[in-house]
Amino acid sequence: MSWYPTAMPPQTGKRYLVTGANAGIGFFTSARLAGAGAHVVLAGRSPERLEAAMAAIRGARPEASVEPLVIDTASLDSVRAGAARLLHRPPFDGVVANAGMVHTPEQRLESPDGNELVLATNVLGHFALLAQLLPNLAPGARIVTLGSLSSRLSTFRLDDLQLERGYDSWRAYAQSKIATQVFAFELDRRLRAATAPTRTLPLASLVAHPGYSVGGRTPRVPGVNEPSTGKRFRDALQGAWTQGKHRGAEVPLHALTAPDAEGGQFWGPRWTTKGAPALQTPTRTSTDAAIGTRFWAFAEEATGTTFRVGT
């Protein structure tokens, strides 16, 4: 792909699912995988934007193997219907749980299922999706969940995850990303526990955060990334500590495909907000097993889902 200076290791024969694949980190992750020969299912809530994303990928690589899957992670009905369409397909070699709200509403809103909208979109939808999809992952598959630097900048109200006692847009985003990381690390612990007797790890769960990746420093892709001149100017002023979203996508791609990446790890840009992928240390809240257990129980109740790991 012309957006990258170096080629990615061949991915021919691999199958991946990327949520939120029609824009931003999800698009460039999908484009890179498809460009390396993988078959990529691009999931998103807008059929039109998914078509634009696939057209852009095929425009750069006509032979790219991509297909759309309409899923709105805010809606459990949509998630379950989308997952059901995948269960008869060949297993996936990896999932990138990327979809989410960044520009959160000023007022507290609820999803169609009655959950706080940001939490539902960023975390609970992926929880329900992976609960259904886990049996259809190939041995050695990796689940890469998109974390965030905001996890270091906010407290975690485990007793008020729905933000019923106090809502603001920043807390809604930050708390949802902390919850995302809590879920991903708890999933890896459960995968390890389920396979402990054989000492084999057929599946792994990792977290990757893209640093401070902005649209104004990202290549123009018609129908996918078309920042205004003003946005490009404003984002260029932050060049010392930002990068384009095509660069931010390098982190989840590394977590998904690199030989040195393992379950339970936390990857991010080398210089925190930008740079090549590097192994980093997550917050203690994100990796606390007791918090993970409590959040898992909350997520099962909030989604009406029993998430079984192992037999």
Coordinates of C-alpha atoms in Angstrom, one line a residue:
M1 CA 0.0 0.0 0.0
S2 CA 1.3 3.4 -0.9
W3 CA 0.4 4.7 2.6
Y4 CA 3.3 2.8 4.2
P5 CA 7.1 3.0 3.7
T6 CA 7.7 -0.7 4.3
A7 CA 5.9 -3.9 3.3
M8 CA 4.1 -6.1 5.8
P9 CA 5.0 -9.8 6.2
P10 CA 2.8 -11.9 3.9
Q11 CA -0.6 -12.7 5.3
T12 CA -1.9 -14.9 2.4
G13 CA -4.4 -17.5 3.6
K14 CA -5.2 -15.6 6.8
R15 CA -8.6 -14.3 7.7
Y16 CA -9.3 -11.3 10.0
L17 CA -12.3 -9.4 11.3
V18 CA -11.8 -5.7 12.0
T19 CA -14.6 -3.7 13.6
G20 CA -15.0 0.0 12.9
A21 CA -13.1 -0.7 9.7
N22 CA -14.6 2.1 7.5
A23 CA -12.5 4.9 8.9
G24 CA -9.5 5.8 11.0
I25 CA -7.3 3.2 12.7
G26 CA -9.7 0.4 11.6
F27 CA -9.5 1.3 8.0
F28 CA -5.7 1.5 7.8
T29 CA -5.5 -1.8 9.8
S30 CA -7.8 -3.5 7.3
A31 CA -6.0 -2.0 4.3
R32 CA -2.7 -3.2 5.5
L33 CA -3.9 -6.7 6.1
A34 CA -5.7 -6.9 2.8
G35 CA -2.6 -5.5 1.0
A36 CA -0.5 -8.3 2.5
G37 CA -2.8 -10.9 1.1
A38 CA -5.3 -11.6 4.0
H39 CA -9.0 -11.9 3.6
V40 CA -10.5 -9.1 5.7
V41 CA -14.1 -8.7 6.9
L42 CA -14.7 -5.0 7.4
A43 CA -17.4 -4.4 10.1
G44 CA -19.1 -1.1 10.6
R45 CA -22.6 0.3 11.0
S46 CA -22.9 2.2 7.7
P47 CA -23.2 0.1 4.5
E48 CA -22.3 3.2 2.4
R49 CA -19.1 3.9 4.4
L50 CA -18.1 0.3 4.3
E51 CA -18.4 0.3 0.5
A52 CA -16.3 3.5 0.3
A53 CA -13.6 1.8 2.5
M54 CA -13.6 -1.3 0.3
A55 CA -13.4 0.8 -2.9
A56 CA -10.4 2.6 -1.5
I57 CA -8.6 -0.6 -0.6
R58 CA -9.3 -2.1 -4.0
G59 CA -8.3 1.1 -5.7
A60 CA -4.8 0.7 -4.1
R61 CA -4.8 -3.1 -4.5
P62 CA -7.3 -4.4 -7.0
E63 CA -6.7 -8.0 -6.0
A64 CA -7.5 -7.3 -2.3
S65 CA -9.9 -9.8 -0.7
V66 CA -12.4 -7.8 1.4
E67 CA -16.0 -8.0 2.3
P68 CA -18.4 -5.9 4.4
L69 CA -20.3 -6.8 7.6
V70 CA -22.9 -4.4 8.9
I71 CA -22.7 -4.3 12.7
D72 CA -23.6 -1.5 15.1
T73 CA -21.8 -2.4 18.3
A74 CA -24.2 -0.2 20.3
S75 CA -27.0 -2.7 19.5
L76 CA -26.9 -6.2 20.9
D77 CA -29.4 -7.4 18.3
S78 CA -27.2 -6.0 15.5
V79 CA -24.1 -7.6 17.1
R80 CA -25.7 -11.0 17.5
A81 CA -27.1 -11.0 13.9
G82 CA -23.7 -10.0 12.5
A83 CA -21.9 -12.7 14.5
A84 CA -24.4 -15.3 13.4
R85 CA -23.6 -14.5 9.8
L86 CA -19.9 -15.4 10.5
L87 CA -20.3 -18.7 12.3
H88 CA -20.7 -20.8 9.2
R89 CA -17.6 -19.3 7.7
P90 CA -14.0 -20.6 8.0
P91 CA -12.4 -19.6 11.3
F92 CA -10.7 -16.3 11.8
D93 CA -7.0 -15.9 12.5
G94 CA -7.5 -12.7 14.4
V95 CA -10.0 -10.0 15.5
V96 CA -9.3 -6.3 15.9
A97 CA -11.9 -4.9 18.3
N98 CA -11.5 -1.3 17.2
A99 CA -15.0 0.2 16.8
G100 CA -15.9 2.9 19.2
M101 CA -17.1 6.4 19.9
V102 CA -14.4 9.1 20.3
H103 CA -16.6 12.2 20.0
T104 CA -18.9 11.3 22.8
P105 CA -22.3 13.0 23.4
E106 CA -22.6 15.9 25.9
Q107 CA -25.7 14.4 27.5
R108 CA -26.0 10.8 28.8
L109 CA -27.7 8.7 26.2
E110 CA -28.7 5.0 26.2
S111 CA -28.3 2.3 23.7
P112 CA -31.3 0.4 22.3
D113 CA -30.7 -2.1 25.1
G114 CA -30.7 0.5 27.9
N115 CA -27.0 0.7 28.5
E116 CA -25.0 3.9 28.6
L117 CA -24.3 4.6 24.9
V118 CA -20.5 5.1 25.0
L119 CA -20.0 2.0 27.2
A120 CA -22.3 0.0 25.0
T121 CA -20.6 1.0 21.8
N122 CA -17.0 0.8 22.9
V123 CA -17.1 -2.3 25.2
L124 CA -20.3 -4.2 25.7
G125 CA -20.9 -4.7 22.0
H126 CA -17.4 -6.3 21.6
F127 CA -18.0 -8.4 24.7
A128 CA -21.2 -9.8 23.2
L129 CA -19.5 -10.2 19.8
L130 CA -16.5 -12.2 21.1
A131 CA -18.7 -14.3 23.4
Q132 CA -20.4 -15.6 20.2
L133 CA -17.4 -15.6 17.9
L134 CA -14.8 -17.2 20.2
P135 CA -15.5 -20.8 19.1
N136 CA -15.0 -19.7 15.5
L137 CA -11.4 -18.5 16.0
A138 CA -8.5 -20.6 14.6
P139 CA -5.8 -22.1 16.8
G140 CA -3.2 -19.4 17.4
A141 CA -5.7 -16.6 16.7
R142 CA -5.2 -13.2 18.4
I143 CA -7.8 -10.8 19.7
V144 CA -6.4 -7.3 19.7
T145 CA -8.5 -4.7 21.6
L146 CA -7.9 -1.0 21.0
G147 CA -7.0 0.7 24.3
S148 CA -6.2 4.4 24.9
L149 CA -3.9 6.8 26.6
S150 CA -7.0 8.1 28.3
S151 CA -6.8 5.0 30.6
R152 CA -4.0 6.8 32.4
L153 CA -6.0 10.0 32.8
S154 CA -9.1 9.0 34.6
T155 CA -10.4 7.0 37.6
F156 CA -12.6 4.0 37.1
R157 CA -15.9 4.0 38.8
L158 CA -16.6 0.2 39.0
D159 CA -19.7 0.9 41.0
D160 CA -21.1 3.3 38.4
L161 CA -20.1 2.0 35.0
Q162 CA -23.4 3.2 33.6
L163 CA -22.6 6.7 34.8
E164 CA -26.0 7.1 36.3
R165 CA -24.7 9.2 39.3
G166 CA -22.8 11.6 37.1
Y167 CA -22.1 11.9 33.4
D168 CA -19.7 14.0 31.4
S169 CA -18.4 13.3 27.9
W170 CA -14.8 12.9 28.8
R171 CA -15.4 10.5 31.7
A172 CA -17.7 8.5 29.4
Y173 CA -14.9 8.0 26.9
A174 CA -12.1 7.5 29.4
Q175 CA -14.0 5.1 31.6
S176 CA -15.2 3.1 28.5
K177 CA -11.5 2.7 27.4
I178 CA -10.4 1.6 30.9
A179 CA -13.2 -1.0 30.8
T180 CA -12.1 -2.1 27.3
Q181 CA -8.6 -2.8 28.7
V182 CA -10.0 -4.5 31.8
F183 CA -12.0 -6.8 29.6
A184 CA -9.2 -7.7 27.2
F185 CA -6.7 -8.5 30.0
E186 CA -9.4 -10.5 31.9
L187 CA -10.1 -12.4 28.7
D188 CA -6.5 -13.4 28.3
R189 CA -6.3 -14.6 32.0
R190 CA -9.4 -16.8 31.3
L191 CA -7.9 -18.1 28.1
R192 CA -4.7 -19.1 30.0
A193 CA -6.7 -20.7 32.8
A194 CA -8.7 -22.7 30.3
T195 CA -5.6 -24.1 28.6
A196 CA -3.4 -24.4 31.7
P197 CA -3.5 -28.3 31.9
T198 CA -2.0 -28.6 28.4
R199 CA 0.2 -25.5 28.6
T200 CA -0.9 -24.6 25.1
L201 CA -2.4 -21.2 24.3
P202 CA -4.6 -21.6 21.1
L203 CA -5.9 -18.0 21.6
A204 CA -4.5 -14.8 22.9
S205 CA -5.9 -11.5 23.9
L206 CA -3.8 -8.3 23.7
V207 CA -4.3 -4.6 24.0
A208 CA -2.9 -2.0 21.7
H209 CA -3.2 1.8 21.9
P210 CA -2.5 4.0 18.9
G211 CA -1.1 7.0 20.7
Y212 CA -2.3 10.4 19.6
S213 CA -3.2 9.7 16.0
V214 CA -5.1 12.4 14.2
G215 CA -6.9 12.8 10.8
G216 CA -5.1 15.9 9.8
R217 CA -1.8 14.1 9.6
T218 CA -3.3 11.1 7.8
P219 CA -3.2 10.6 4.0
R220 CA -6.3 11.7 2.1
V221 CA -8.4 8.7 1.1
P222 CA -11.6 9.6 -0.8
G223 CA -14.7 8.6 1.2
V224 CA -12.6 7.6 4.2
N225 CA -10.4 10.4 5.3
E226 CA -10.9 13.9 3.8
P227 CA -9.9 16.5 6.4
S228 CA -10.4 20.1 5.6
T229 CA -7.5 22.5 5.0
G230 CA -8.2 24.0 8.4
K231 CA -8.0 20.6 10.2
R232 CA -4.7 19.8 8.4
F233 CA -3.3 23.1 9.5
R234 CA -4.4 22.7 13.2
D235 CA -3.2 19.1 13.3
A236 CA 0.1 20.1 11.8
L237 CA 0.7 22.5 14.7
Q238 CA 0.7 19.4 17.0
G239 CA 3.2 17.6 14.8
A240 CA 5.7 17.2 17.6
W241 CA 3.5 14.8 19.6
T242 CA 1.0 13.5 17.0
Q243 CA 1.0 11.1 14.1
G244 CA -1.4 10.1 11.3
K245 CA -3.9 7.3 11.8
H246 CA -2.0 5.2 9.2
R247 CA 0.9 5.3 11.7
G248 CA -1.3 4.6 14.7
A249 CA -2.5 1.4 12.9
E250 CA 1.0 0.0 13.0
V251 CA 0.5 -0.8 16.7
P252 CA -2.6 -3.1 16.5
L253 CA -1.0 -4.6 13.4
H254 CA 2.1 -5.5 15.3
A255 CA 0.1 -6.9 18.2
L256 CA -1.9 -9.0 15.7
T257 CA 0.9 -10.4 13.5
A258 CA 4.3 -9.9 15.1
P259 CA 6.2 -13.1 16.3
D260 CA 7.2 -11.3 19.5
A261 CA 3.7 -10.3 20.5
E262 CA 2.0 -12.5 23.2
G263 CA -1.3 -12.6 25.0
G264 CA -1.7 -10.3 28.0
Q265 CA 0.7 -7.7 26.5
F266 CA 0.1 -3.9 26.1
W267 CA 1.5 -2.3 23.0
G268 CA 1.7 1.3 22.1
P269 CA 3.9 3.8 20.2
R270 CA 7.5 4.0 21.3
W271 CA 7.2 7.7 22.3
T272 CA 3.8 7.2 24.0
T273 CA 1.9 9.4 21.6
K274 CA 3.8 8.5 18.4
G275 CA 6.4 6.2 17.0
A276 CA 7.0 2.6 16.2
P277 CA 5.3 -0.1 18.1
A278 CA 6.8 -0.9 21.5
L279 CA 5.9 -3.0 24.5
Q280 CA 4.5 -0.8 27.3
T281 CA 3.1 -1.1 30.8
P282 CA -0.6 -0.8 31.3
T283 CA -2.2 0.8 34.4
R284 CA -2.7 -1.4 37.5
T285 CA -6.4 -0.9 37.3
S286 CA -6.5 -2.4 33.8
T287 CA -4.7 -5.6 34.9
D288 CA -6.2 -6.1 38.3
A289 CA -7.7 -9.5 38.4
A290 CA -10.3 -8.7 41.0
I291 CA -11.5 -5.7 38.9
G292 CA -11.5 -7.9 35.8
T293 CA -13.7 -10.5 37.5
R294 CA -16.2 -7.9 38.7
F295 CA -16.4 -6.2 35.3
W296 CA -16.9 -9.6 33.5
A297 CA -19.9 -10.3 35.8
F298 CA -21.3 -6.8 35.1
A299 CA -20.8 -7.2 31.3
E300 CA -22.6 -10.6 31.3
E301 CA -25.6 -9.0 33.2
A302 CA -25.6 -5.8 31.1
T303 CA -25.6 -7.8 27.8
G304 CA -27.6 -10.8 28.9
T305 CA -24.7 -12.9 27.7
T306 CA -23.0 -15.9 29.2
F307 CA -19.4 -15.6 28.0
R308 CA -17.8 -19.1 28.4
V309 CA -14.1 -19.5 27.8
G310 CA -13.0 -23.1 27.3
T311 CA -15.1 -26.1 27.9

